mmCIF file of C-alpha atoms and ligand atoms in Angstrom:
data_model
loop_
_atom_site.group_PDB
_atom_site.id
_atom_site.type_symbol
_atom_site.label_atom_id
_atom_site.label_comp_id
_atom_site.label_asym_id
_atom_site.label_seq_id
_atom_site.Cartn_x
_atom_site.Cartn_y
_atom_site.Cartn_z
ATOM 1 C CA MET F 1 -10.081 -48.880 195.277
ATOM 2 C CA THR F 2 -13.147 -50.123 196.807
ATOM 3 C CA ASP F 3 -15.618 -53.116 197.010
ATOM 4 C CA SER F 4 -18.751 -53.119 198.495
ATOM 5 C CA LYS F 5 -17.456 -53.949 202.755
ATOM 6 C CA ASN F 6 -15.965 -50.782 203.131
ATOM 7 C CA ILE F 7 -16.346 -48.760 205.495
ATOM 8 C CA VAL F 8 -14.799 -45.363 205.130
ATOM 9 C CA LEU F 9 -13.798 -43.387 208.515
ATOM 10 C CA THR F 10 -11.674 -39.783 207.912
ATOM 11 C CA GLY F 11 -11.358 -37.663 210.959
ATOM 12 C CA ILE F 12 -10.845 -33.483 211.563
ATOM 13 C CA ARG F 13 -9.488 -32.176 214.186
ATOM 14 C CA PRO F 14 -11.847 -28.852 215.034
ATOM 15 C CA THR F 15 -8.012 -27.162 215.445
ATOM 16 C CA GLY F 16 -8.871 -24.460 212.659
ATOM 17 C CA ALA F 17 -10.561 -24.060 209.483
ATOM 18 C CA LEU F 18 -9.760 -26.924 206.296
ATOM 19 C CA HIS F 19 -7.510 -25.480 203.848
ATOM 20 C CA ILE F 20 -6.491 -27.057 200.003
ATOM 21 C CA GLY F 21 -3.837 -29.240 201.652
ATOM 22 C CA HIS F 22 -7.162 -30.969 203.337
ATOM 23 C CA LEU F 23 -9.086 -30.409 200.313
ATOM 24 C CA VAL F 24 -6.636 -33.236 197.755
ATOM 25 C CA GLY F 25 -5.320 -34.559 201.260
ATOM 26 C CA SER F 26 -8.487 -36.221 202.171
ATOM 27 C CA LEU F 27 -11.953 -34.998 202.224
ATOM 28 C CA GLN F 28 -11.609 -35.099 198.468
ATOM 29 C CA SER F 29 -11.006 -39.084 198.508
ATOM 30 C CA ASN F 30 -13.827 -39.114 201.213
ATOM 31 C CA VAL F 31 -16.188 -37.716 198.515
ATOM 32 C CA GLU F 32 -15.696 -39.851 195.698
ATOM 33 C CA ILE F 33 -15.993 -42.729 197.516
ATOM 34 C CA GLN F 34 -19.661 -41.287 198.636
ATOM 35 C CA ASN F 35 -20.216 -40.703 196.105
ATOM 36 C CA GLN F 36 -19.371 -43.884 193.942
ATOM 37 C CA GLY F 37 -21.359 -45.307 196.469
ATOM 38 C CA ASP F 38 -19.399 -49.023 197.212
ATOM 39 C CA TYR F 39 -19.759 -48.878 201.207
ATOM 40 C CA VAL F 40 -21.349 -50.000 203.766
ATOM 41 C CA ARG F 41 -21.021 -46.927 205.564
ATOM 42 C CA MET F 42 -19.480 -43.354 205.733
ATOM 43 C CA TYR F 43 -18.245 -41.986 208.849
ATOM 44 C CA GLY F 44 -16.812 -38.193 209.491
ATOM 45 C CA MET F 45 -15.815 -37.398 211.671
ATOM 46 C CA ILE F 46 -15.290 -33.704 214.293
ATOM 47 C CA ALA F 47 -11.533 -34.301 216.770
ATOM 48 C CA ASP F 48 -12.817 -32.453 219.001
ATOM 49 C CA ALA F 49 -11.320 -34.828 222.564
ATOM 50 C CA GLN F 50 -7.860 -35.129 219.598
ATOM 51 C CA GLY F 51 -7.909 -31.120 219.431
ATOM 52 C CA LEU F 52 -7.758 -30.834 222.735
ATOM 53 C CA THR F 53 -5.270 -33.052 224.046
ATOM 54 C CA ASP F 54 -2.756 -30.198 222.484
ATOM 55 C CA ASN F 55 -5.054 -27.329 222.888
ATOM 56 C CA PHE F 56 -6.326 -28.393 226.571
ATOM 57 C CA ASP F 57 -5.436 -24.508 227.255
ATOM 58 C CA ASN F 58 -7.897 -22.619 224.609
ATOM 59 C CA PRO F 59 -11.240 -24.788 224.765
ATOM 60 C CA GLU F 60 -12.738 -21.814 223.379
ATOM 61 C CA LYS F 61 -11.123 -22.265 220.441
ATOM 62 C CA VAL F 62 -10.678 -26.219 219.783
ATOM 63 C CA HIS F 63 -15.352 -25.626 220.403
ATOM 64 C CA GLU F 64 -15.599 -22.602 217.515
ATOM 65 C CA ASN F 65 -13.983 -25.122 215.314
ATOM 66 C CA VAL F 66 -16.264 -27.934 215.376
ATOM 67 C CA MET F 67 -18.857 -25.518 213.580
ATOM 68 C CA GLU F 68 -16.192 -24.456 211.251
ATOM 69 C CA VAL F 69 -14.988 -27.787 209.780
ATOM 70 C CA ALA F 70 -18.406 -28.939 209.722
ATOM 71 C CA LEU F 71 -19.347 -25.524 207.422
ATOM 72 C CA ASP F 72 -15.928 -27.178 205.333
ATOM 73 C CA MET F 73 -16.737 -30.868 205.198
ATOM 74 C CA LEU F 74 -20.660 -30.015 203.813
ATOM 75 C CA ALA F 75 -19.154 -27.450 201.264
ATOM 76 C CA VAL F 76 -16.906 -30.237 200.326
ATOM 77 C CA GLY F 77 -18.868 -32.545 199.092
ATOM 78 C CA TYR F 78 -19.716 -34.422 202.422
ATOM 79 C CA ASP F 79 -23.482 -35.380 202.146
ATOM 80 C CA PRO F 80 -25.549 -35.880 205.711
ATOM 81 C CA SER F 81 -27.690 -38.984 204.565
ATOM 82 C CA LYS F 82 -24.604 -40.266 203.042
ATOM 83 C CA THR F 83 -21.841 -39.782 204.968
ATOM 84 C CA VAL F 84 -22.231 -40.167 209.171
ATOM 85 C CA MET F 85 -20.582 -37.053 210.420
ATOM 86 C CA PHE F 86 -20.366 -37.192 213.778
ATOM 87 C CA ILE F 87 -18.149 -35.092 216.997
ATOM 88 C CA GLN F 88 -15.965 -37.590 218.738
ATOM 89 C CA SER F 89 -15.665 -36.371 222.674
ATOM 90 C CA GLU F 90 -19.881 -37.322 222.731
ATOM 91 C CA ILE F 91 -18.776 -40.942 222.200
ATOM 92 C CA PRO F 92 -17.421 -41.830 225.753
ATOM 93 C CA GLU F 93 -17.238 -45.622 224.340
ATOM 94 C CA LEU F 94 -14.232 -44.388 221.964
ATOM 95 C CA THR F 95 -12.706 -43.207 225.648
ATOM 96 C CA GLU F 96 -13.124 -46.472 227.708
ATOM 97 C CA LEU F 97 -11.373 -48.751 224.014
ATOM 98 C CA THR F 98 -8.244 -46.373 224.256
ATOM 99 C CA PHE F 99 -8.000 -47.660 227.986
ATOM 100 C CA TYR F 100 -8.164 -51.230 227.515
ATOM 101 C CA TYR F 101 -6.094 -50.769 223.825
ATOM 102 C CA MET F 102 -3.752 -48.795 226.421
ATOM 103 C CA ASN F 103 -2.449 -52.194 227.520
ATOM 104 C CA LEU F 104 -1.567 -53.221 224.545
ATOM 105 C CA VAL F 105 0.982 -50.182 223.037
ATOM 106 C CA THR F 106 4.445 -49.469 224.903
ATOM 107 C CA VAL F 107 6.044 -46.604 225.779
ATOM 108 C CA ALA F 108 8.782 -47.264 223.422
ATOM 109 C CA ARG F 109 6.784 -47.840 220.482
ATOM 110 C CA LEU F 110 4.858 -44.688 220.947
ATOM 111 C CA GLN F 111 8.092 -42.447 221.525
ATOM 112 C CA ARG F 112 9.459 -44.204 217.907
ATOM 113 C CA ASN F 113 5.627 -42.572 215.990
ATOM 114 C CA PRO F 114 7.712 -40.668 213.610
ATOM 115 C CA THR F 115 4.176 -38.212 213.347
ATOM 116 C CA VAL F 116 4.139 -37.440 216.697
ATOM 117 C CA LYS F 117 8.141 -36.739 217.647
ATOM 118 C CA THR F 118 7.755 -33.878 214.400
ATOM 119 C CA GLU F 119 4.518 -32.656 216.022
ATOM 120 C CA ILE F 120 6.279 -32.760 220.076
ATOM 121 C CA SER F 121 8.959 -30.807 218.174
ATOM 122 C CA GLN F 122 7.270 -28.344 216.989
ATOM 123 C CA LYS F 123 5.589 -27.452 220.045
ATOM 124 C CA GLU F 124 7.246 -24.644 222.266
ATOM 125 C CA LYS F 125 4.591 -25.039 224.590
ATOM 126 C CA PHE F 126 5.378 -28.621 225.078
ATOM 127 C CA ASN F 127 9.313 -27.569 225.821
ATOM 128 C CA GLY F 128 8.137 -27.848 229.411
ATOM 129 C CA GLY F 129 6.851 -31.562 229.466
ATOM 130 C CA ILE F 130 4.962 -33.647 226.665
ATOM 131 C CA PRO F 131 0.901 -34.072 227.745
ATOM 132 C CA VAL F 132 0.266 -37.874 228.489
ATOM 133 C CA GLY F 133 -3.035 -37.436 226.512
ATOM 134 C CA PHE F 134 -1.255 -36.399 223.928
ATOM 135 C CA PHE F 135 1.428 -38.838 223.894
ATOM 136 C CA THR F 136 -1.272 -41.351 223.757
ATOM 137 C CA TYR F 137 -3.557 -39.799 220.562
ATOM 138 C CA PRO F 138 -2.291 -42.285 218.025
ATOM 139 C CA ILE F 139 -3.850 -44.959 220.684
ATOM 140 C CA SER F 140 -7.033 -42.812 220.652
ATOM 141 C CA GLN F 141 -7.064 -42.785 216.932
ATOM 142 C CA ALA F 142 -6.687 -46.849 216.801
ATOM 143 C CA ALA F 143 -10.426 -46.406 218.836
ATOM 144 C CA ASP F 144 -11.980 -43.936 216.655
ATOM 145 C CA ILE F 145 -10.549 -46.073 214.020
ATOM 146 C CA THR F 146 -11.642 -49.636 215.885
ATOM 147 C CA ALA F 147 -14.647 -48.696 217.341
ATOM 148 C CA PHE F 148 -16.743 -48.013 213.846
ATOM 149 C CA ASN F 149 -15.057 -51.255 212.004
ATOM 150 C CA ALA F 150 -13.607 -49.275 209.423
ATOM 151 C CA ASN F 151 -11.285 -50.824 206.716
ATOM 152 C CA ILE F 152 -10.992 -47.459 204.776
ATOM 153 C CA ILE F 153 -8.776 -44.570 206.002
ATOM 154 C CA PRO F 154 -7.868 -41.926 203.414
ATOM 155 C CA VAL F 155 -6.468 -39.574 204.968
ATOM 156 C CA GLY F 156 -2.580 -37.655 203.690
ATOM 157 C CA GLU F 157 0.825 -38.821 203.977
ATOM 158 C CA ASP F 158 1.073 -38.144 208.248
ATOM 159 C CA GLN F 159 -1.565 -40.198 209.342
ATOM 160 C CA LEU F 160 0.548 -43.518 207.873
ATOM 161 C CA PRO F 161 2.042 -44.172 211.390
ATOM 162 C CA MET F 162 -0.876 -44.064 213.024
ATOM 163 C CA ILE F 163 -2.635 -45.879 210.793
ATOM 164 C CA GLU F 164 0.284 -48.819 210.956
ATOM 165 C CA GLN F 165 0.054 -48.268 214.900
ATOM 166 C CA THR F 166 -3.640 -49.027 214.997
ATOM 167 C CA VAL F 167 -3.598 -52.134 212.231
ATOM 168 C CA GLU F 168 -0.214 -53.408 215.077
ATOM 169 C CA ILE F 169 -3.240 -52.575 217.787
ATOM 170 C CA VAL F 170 -5.590 -54.774 215.515
ATOM 171 C CA HIS F 171 -3.047 -57.189 215.839
ATOM 172 C CA LYS F 172 -2.473 -57.622 219.305
ATOM 173 C CA PHE F 173 -5.747 -57.494 220.315
ATOM 174 C CA ASN F 174 -6.421 -60.083 218.018
ATOM 175 C CA SER F 175 -4.155 -62.376 218.776
ATOM 176 C CA ILE F 176 -4.739 -62.297 222.695
ATOM 177 C CA TYR F 177 -8.594 -61.984 222.593
ATOM 178 C CA GLY F 178 -9.198 -63.682 219.721
ATOM 179 C CA ASP F 179 -11.005 -62.336 216.342
ATOM 180 C CA THR F 180 -12.591 -59.410 217.529
ATOM 181 C CA LEU F 181 -11.056 -56.482 215.566
ATOM 182 C CA VAL F 182 -11.208 -55.297 212.004
ATOM 183 C CA SER F 183 -7.639 -54.078 210.520
ATOM 184 C CA PRO F 184 -7.811 -51.156 208.868
ATOM 185 C CA ARG F 185 -5.965 -50.011 205.590
ATOM 186 C CA ALA F 186 -4.657 -46.025 204.737
ATOM 187 C CA VAL F 187 -5.631 -44.165 201.286
ATOM 188 C CA VAL F 188 -3.711 -42.026 200.534
ATOM 189 C CA PRO F 189 -3.668 -39.436 196.657
ATOM 190 C CA GLN F 190 -1.265 -41.137 195.082
ATOM 191 C CA LEU F 191 0.368 -37.973 194.098
ATOM 192 C CA GLN F 192 2.911 -37.212 196.357
ATOM 193 C CA ALA F 193 2.448 -33.761 195.905
ATOM 194 C CA ALA F 194 -1.225 -34.019 197.095
ATOM 195 C CA ALA F 195 -0.284 -36.272 200.038
ATOM 196 C CA ARG F 196 1.186 -33.196 201.399
ATOM 197 C CA LEU F 197 0.955 -30.098 200.153
ATOM 198 C CA PRO F 198 3.366 -27.726 201.211
ATOM 199 C CA GLY F 199 2.737 -23.926 202.122
ATOM 200 C CA THR F 200 2.442 -20.878 200.384
ATOM 201 C CA ASP F 201 5.981 -20.331 202.459
ATOM 202 C CA GLY F 202 6.909 -23.146 200.507
ATOM 203 C CA ASN F 203 7.320 -25.309 204.140
ATOM 204 C CA ALA F 204 7.167 -28.856 203.622
ATOM 205 C CA LYS F 205 3.314 -28.836 205.157
ATOM 206 C CA MET F 206 0.578 -26.864 204.778
ATOM 207 C CA GLY F 207 -1.044 -26.989 208.482
ATOM 208 C CA LYS F 208 -3.512 -25.128 210.319
ATOM 209 C CA SER F 209 -0.993 -23.703 212.768
ATOM 210 C CA LEU F 210 1.518 -22.730 210.685
ATOM 211 C CA ASN F 211 0.215 -19.158 209.136
ATOM 212 C CA ASN F 212 1.363 -20.646 205.696
ATOM 213 C CA CYS F 213 -2.725 -22.045 204.742
ATOM 214 C CA ILE F 214 -5.135 -21.154 201.343
ATOM 215 C CA TYR F 215 -7.912 -21.651 203.057
ATOM 216 C CA LEU F 216 -11.343 -22.599 201.953
ATOM 217 C CA LYS F 217 -13.782 -20.328 203.128
ATOM 218 C CA ASP F 218 -11.271 -17.127 201.991
ATOM 219 C CA SER F 219 -12.144 -14.176 199.709
ATOM 220 C CA ALA F 220 -11.676 -14.153 196.373
ATOM 221 C CA ASP F 221 -9.649 -11.368 197.458
ATOM 222 C CA GLU F 222 -7.500 -13.516 200.605
ATOM 223 C CA ILE F 223 -6.474 -15.597 197.843
ATOM 224 C CA ALA F 224 -4.957 -13.301 196.027
ATOM 225 C CA ALA F 225 -3.827 -11.642 197.519
ATOM 226 C CA LYS F 226 -1.999 -15.128 199.609
ATOM 227 C CA VAL F 227 -0.797 -16.545 195.595
ATOM 228 C CA LYS F 228 0.760 -13.049 195.612
ATOM 229 C CA THR F 229 3.787 -13.198 197.428
ATOM 230 C CA MET F 230 3.219 -16.719 197.312
ATOM 231 C CA PHE F 231 7.226 -18.099 197.457
ATOM 232 C CA THR F 232 8.439 -19.382 194.150
ATOM 233 C CA ASP F 233 11.711 -20.769 193.070
ATOM 234 C CA PRO F 234 14.565 -17.661 195.329
ATOM 235 C CA LYS F 235 17.162 -18.727 192.346
ATOM 236 C CA HIS F 236 14.042 -17.145 189.221
ATOM 237 C CA LEU F 237 15.057 -13.478 189.673
ATOM 238 C CA ARG F 238 14.805 -12.691 186.088
ATOM 239 C CA VAL F 239 12.079 -13.792 183.201
ATOM 240 C CA GLU F 240 15.009 -15.173 181.167
ATOM 241 C CA ASP F 241 16.183 -17.537 184.162
ATOM 242 C CA PRO F 242 16.149 -20.993 184.400
ATOM 243 C CA GLY F 243 13.369 -22.048 187.065
ATOM 244 C CA ASN F 244 12.397 -25.127 189.711
ATOM 245 C CA THR F 245 8.798 -25.545 189.811
ATOM 246 C CA THR F 246 9.446 -28.858 191.633
ATOM 247 C CA GLU F 247 10.241 -27.642 194.920
ATOM 248 C CA ASN F 248 8.526 -24.118 193.984
ATOM 249 C CA PRO F 249 4.653 -24.263 195.507
ATOM 250 C CA VAL F 250 3.308 -21.942 192.948
ATOM 251 C CA PHE F 251 3.900 -24.651 190.395
ATOM 252 C CA ILE F 252 3.050 -27.756 192.886
ATOM 253 C CA TYR F 253 -0.758 -26.010 193.449
ATOM 254 C CA LEU F 254 -0.416 -25.332 189.318
ATOM 255 C CA SER F 255 0.244 -29.476 189.360
ATOM 256 C CA ILE F 256 -2.270 -30.851 191.554
ATOM 257 C CA PHE F 257 -5.518 -27.883 190.502
ATOM 258 C CA ALA F 258 -5.312 -26.761 186.764
ATOM 259 C CA LYS F 259 -7.364 -28.949 184.301
ATOM 260 C CA PRO F 260 -6.643 -28.937 180.556
ATOM 261 C CA GLU F 261 -10.031 -26.129 180.763
ATOM 262 C CA HIS F 262 -8.048 -23.989 182.981
ATOM 263 C CA PHE F 263 -5.007 -24.074 180.185
ATOM 264 C CA ALA F 264 -8.029 -23.038 177.733
ATOM 265 C CA ALA F 265 -9.383 -20.592 179.200
ATOM 266 C CA PHE F 266 -7.025 -18.745 180.865
ATOM 267 C CA LEU F 267 -3.444 -19.730 179.475
ATOM 268 C CA PRO F 268 -4.524 -20.670 176.179
ATOM 269 C CA GLU F 269 -0.852 -20.874 174.749
ATOM 270 C CA TYR F 270 -0.512 -24.028 177.048
ATOM 271 C CA LYS F 271 -2.445 -26.843 176.334
ATOM 272 C CA ASN F 272 -0.919 -28.136 179.424
ATOM 273 C CA TYR F 273 1.004 -28.234 182.995
ATOM 274 C CA SER F 274 4.003 -30.468 181.103
ATOM 275 C CA GLU F 275 4.218 -27.177 178.936
ATOM 276 C CA LEU F 276 3.853 -24.724 181.382
ATOM 277 C CA ALA F 277 6.514 -26.667 183.726
ATOM 278 C CA ALA F 278 8.636 -26.988 181.053
ATOM 279 C CA HIS F 279 8.877 -23.261 179.875
ATOM 280 C CA TYR F 280 9.818 -22.518 183.483
ATOM 281 C CA GLU F 281 12.590 -24.911 183.140
ATOM 282 C CA ARG F 282 14.559 -23.864 180.221
ATOM 283 C CA GLY F 283 13.372 -20.246 181.175
ATOM 284 C CA GLY F 284 11.993 -16.970 179.892
ATOM 285 C CA LEU F 285 8.662 -17.655 182.320
ATOM 286 C CA GLY F 286 8.213 -14.518 184.723
ATOM 287 C CA ASP F 287 6.653 -15.365 188.668
ATOM 288 C CA VAL F 288 4.063 -13.415 187.658
ATOM 289 C CA LYS F 289 2.125 -14.307 184.515
ATOM 290 C CA VAL F 290 2.599 -18.018 186.358
ATOM 291 C CA LYS F 291 1.135 -16.918 189.890
ATOM 292 C CA LYS F 292 -1.983 -14.789 187.505
ATOM 293 C CA PHE F 293 -2.833 -18.224 185.966
ATOM 294 C CA LEU F 294 -2.495 -19.790 189.164
ATOM 295 C CA ASN F 295 -5.306 -17.272 191.437
ATOM 296 C CA SER F 296 -8.003 -17.891 188.598
ATOM 297 C CA VAL F 297 -7.288 -21.673 188.618
ATOM 298 C CA LEU F 298 -7.851 -21.435 192.491
ATOM 299 C CA GLN F 299 -10.757 -18.959 191.979
ATOM 300 C CA GLU F 300 -12.354 -20.925 190.043
ATOM 301 C CA THR F 301 -11.919 -24.337 191.704
ATOM 302 C CA LEU F 302 -12.563 -22.622 195.726
ATOM 303 C CA ARG F 303 -15.501 -20.315 194.429
ATOM 304 C CA PRO F 304 -17.881 -23.039 194.374
ATOM 305 C CA ILE F 305 -17.164 -24.426 197.608
ATOM 306 C CA ARG F 306 -17.340 -20.683 199.336
ATOM 307 C CA GLU F 307 -20.696 -20.440 197.873
ATOM 308 C CA ARG F 308 -21.742 -24.211 199.708
ATOM 309 C CA ARG F 309 -20.344 -23.141 202.460
ATOM 310 C CA GLU F 310 -21.921 -19.432 202.720
ATOM 311 C CA LEU F 311 -25.792 -20.703 202.284
ATOM 312 C CA PHE F 312 -24.975 -23.648 205.430
ATOM 313 C CA ALA F 313 -23.367 -21.311 207.154
ATOM 314 C CA GLN F 314 -26.633 -19.582 206.802
ATOM 315 C CA ASP F 315 -28.435 -21.830 209.057
ATOM 316 C CA THR F 316 -26.020 -23.229 211.710
ATOM 317 C CA SER F 317 -27.984 -25.137 214.144
ATOM 318 C CA ALA F 318 -29.638 -27.283 210.545
ATOM 319 C CA VAL F 319 -25.539 -28.273 210.991
ATOM 320 C CA MET F 320 -25.620 -29.023 214.294
ATOM 321 C CA GLU F 321 -28.749 -30.405 214.431
ATOM 322 C CA VAL F 322 -26.841 -32.804 211.643
ATOM 323 C CA LEU F 323 -23.796 -33.694 213.943
ATOM 324 C CA ARG F 324 -26.523 -34.232 216.801
ATOM 325 C CA GLN F 325 -27.918 -36.823 214.344
ATOM 326 C CA GLY F 326 -25.391 -38.529 213.198
ATOM 327 C CA THR F 327 -24.021 -38.986 216.897
ATOM 328 C CA GLU F 328 -25.907 -40.815 217.795
ATOM 329 C CA THR F 329 -25.873 -42.944 215.268
ATOM 330 C CA ALA F 330 -22.294 -43.236 215.407
ATOM 331 C CA ARG F 331 -22.437 -43.481 219.460
ATOM 332 C CA ALA F 332 -25.014 -47.203 218.774
ATOM 333 C CA ALA F 333 -21.859 -48.409 216.207
ATOM 334 C CA ALA F 334 -18.957 -47.429 219.421
ATOM 335 C CA ALA F 335 -21.101 -48.744 221.516
ATOM 336 C CA GLU F 336 -21.647 -52.545 220.089
ATOM 337 C CA THR F 337 -18.019 -52.386 219.100
ATOM 338 C CA LEU F 338 -17.034 -51.783 222.912
ATOM 339 C CA SER F 339 -19.418 -54.732 223.985
ATOM 340 C CA ARG F 340 -18.060 -57.044 221.512
ATOM 341 C CA VAL F 341 -14.124 -55.741 222.895
ATOM 342 C CA LYS F 342 -15.719 -56.342 226.709
ATOM 343 C CA ARG F 343 -17.046 -59.750 225.829
ATOM 344 C CA ALA F 344 -13.242 -60.768 224.024
ATOM 345 C CA MET F 345 -11.609 -59.424 227.377
ATOM 346 C CA LYS F 346 -13.899 -61.384 229.421
ATOM 347 C CA LEU F 347 -14.888 -58.130 231.132
ATOM 348 C CA ASN F 348 -19.431 -59.042 230.735
ATOM 349 C CA TYR F 349 -19.930 -60.105 234.582
ATOM 350 C CA PHE F 350 -23.438 -59.638 233.836
ATOM 351 C CA ASP F 351 -24.641 -61.095 231.215
HETATM 352 P P1 ATP H 401 -2.815 -30.164 213.266
HETATM 353 O O1 ATP H 401 -2.047 -29.068 213.058
HETATM 354 O O2 ATP H 401 -3.877 -29.361 214.173
HETATM 355 O O3 ATP H 401 -2.763 -30.649 213.661
HETATM 356 P P2 ATP H 401 -4.170 -30.515 210.170
HETATM 357 O O4 ATP H 401 -4.292 -29.048 209.647
HETATM 358 O O5 ATP H 401 -2.573 -32.154 209.901
HETATM 359 O O6 ATP H 401 -4.012 -29.691 211.738
HETATM 360 P P3 ATP H 401 -5.549 -32.840 210.747
HETATM 361 O O7 ATP H 401 -7.071 -32.276 211.033
HETATM 362 O O8 ATP H 401 -4.728 -32.856 212.120
HETATM 363 O O9 ATP H 401 -5.092 -31.202 210.417
HETATM 364 O O10 ATP H 401 -5.835 -33.189 209.542
HETATM 365 C C1 ATP H 401 -6.997 -33.708 208.453
HETATM 366 C C2 ATP H 401 -6.127 -34.651 206.955
HETATM 367 O O11 ATP H 401 -5.906 -33.986 206.774
HETATM 368 C C3 ATP H 401 -5.630 -36.056 207.767
HETATM 369 O O12 ATP H 401 -5.842 -37.287 206.920
HETATM 370 C C4 ATP H 401 -3.941 -34.686 207.330
HETATM 371 O O13 ATP H 401 -3.263 -36.151 206.792
HETATM 372 C C5 ATP H 401 -4.543 -34.519 205.808
HETATM 373 N N1 ATP H 401 -3.689 -32.829 205.804
HETATM 374 C C6 ATP H 401 -3.595 -31.786 207.038
HETATM 375 N N2 ATP H 401 -2.513 -30.654 206.250
HETATM 376 C C7 ATP H 401 -2.182 -31.459 205.090
HETATM 377 C C8 ATP H 401 -1.576 -30.735 204.182
HETATM 378 N N3 ATP H 401 -0.790 -29.784 204.277
HETATM 379 N N4 ATP H 401 -1.243 -31.758 202.422
HETATM 380 C C9 ATP H 401 -1.520 -33.122 202.720
HETATM 381 N N5 ATP H 401 -3.281 -33.046 203.495
HETATM 382 C C10 ATP H 401 -2.854 -32.919 204.810
HETATM 383 MG MG1 MG H 402 -2.403 -32.918 212.193
#
């Protein structure tokens, strides 16, 4: 998947603590690439300026979640000696790039972006009108990616239209001003369920703002309580009824998180996921038993993450220092790209 020329960038909006959808959708791929070592540079951006585009009226929320998200990133294995972790708003070069890229995108093209469309329809606060800042965030995302010459972007499925739009901007820029920008490629998890993990309520996407998340920082009790009340197959009323596993988040989570060693430790009557799912589908397997197993699996998966998080949380000023240093490194790279971009656009009067 990777070659030695890769520059990898992931962006996370500090709009809430991170959940298991982020883990399987993007964080895990990032950490895997980081630990394989086949890259020139890795970046982990905390996209606070983008977070403000739909939270402009709640600066405290974005401010507080910068630390939450940084702790989550460190807890899942982001290693600051390998990945440059930085804060978007501290790099004004990104805003400047956005301004120039705005010339290359039409309003109609932005209006067609399916993710932006869905997000706008979900936000009640936009009923009175859509802020230009939010509407144009795909362009600022193109600036974030190209500023660092990133070619590999590990993301969940909802981000595919953004990467597509970035690729279009890159091609348009390069065709008008000469070969300057690097074209990126999205890396989406192969498992469809991981590319868009559903919520505990059965909603198609687990989302920070949807109140249907299992957070990486949830306590053991919180995880247990959430699993207990999870949506399953509403038609599976009695144990002997045949059940649906494909639209059932309990099974979808198991298909991603349950490893053979979990079966051996907690549910040895079954060797693997397929055996368990087959039993549920033909009937005779109750939800309580399956949920108990899912709880054990999630507890095993999340405990080490939570413990690492608690360690990092003991010294938040050290975490801030990691971000400060990362931001300095990232800014130098973005400044280099901006000056190439300006030269290409003939905005270099004093050279
Ligand atoms: P918000 O509602 O504020 O946009 P979010 O939960 O969508 O929050 P982001 O910070 O926008 O989180 O996304 C970070 C990364 O996590 C992106 O690559 C996104 O595709 C991925 N991601 C978010 N939710 C899921 C999910 N439920 N399943 C898989 N990947 C996800
Ligand atoms: Mg999002």
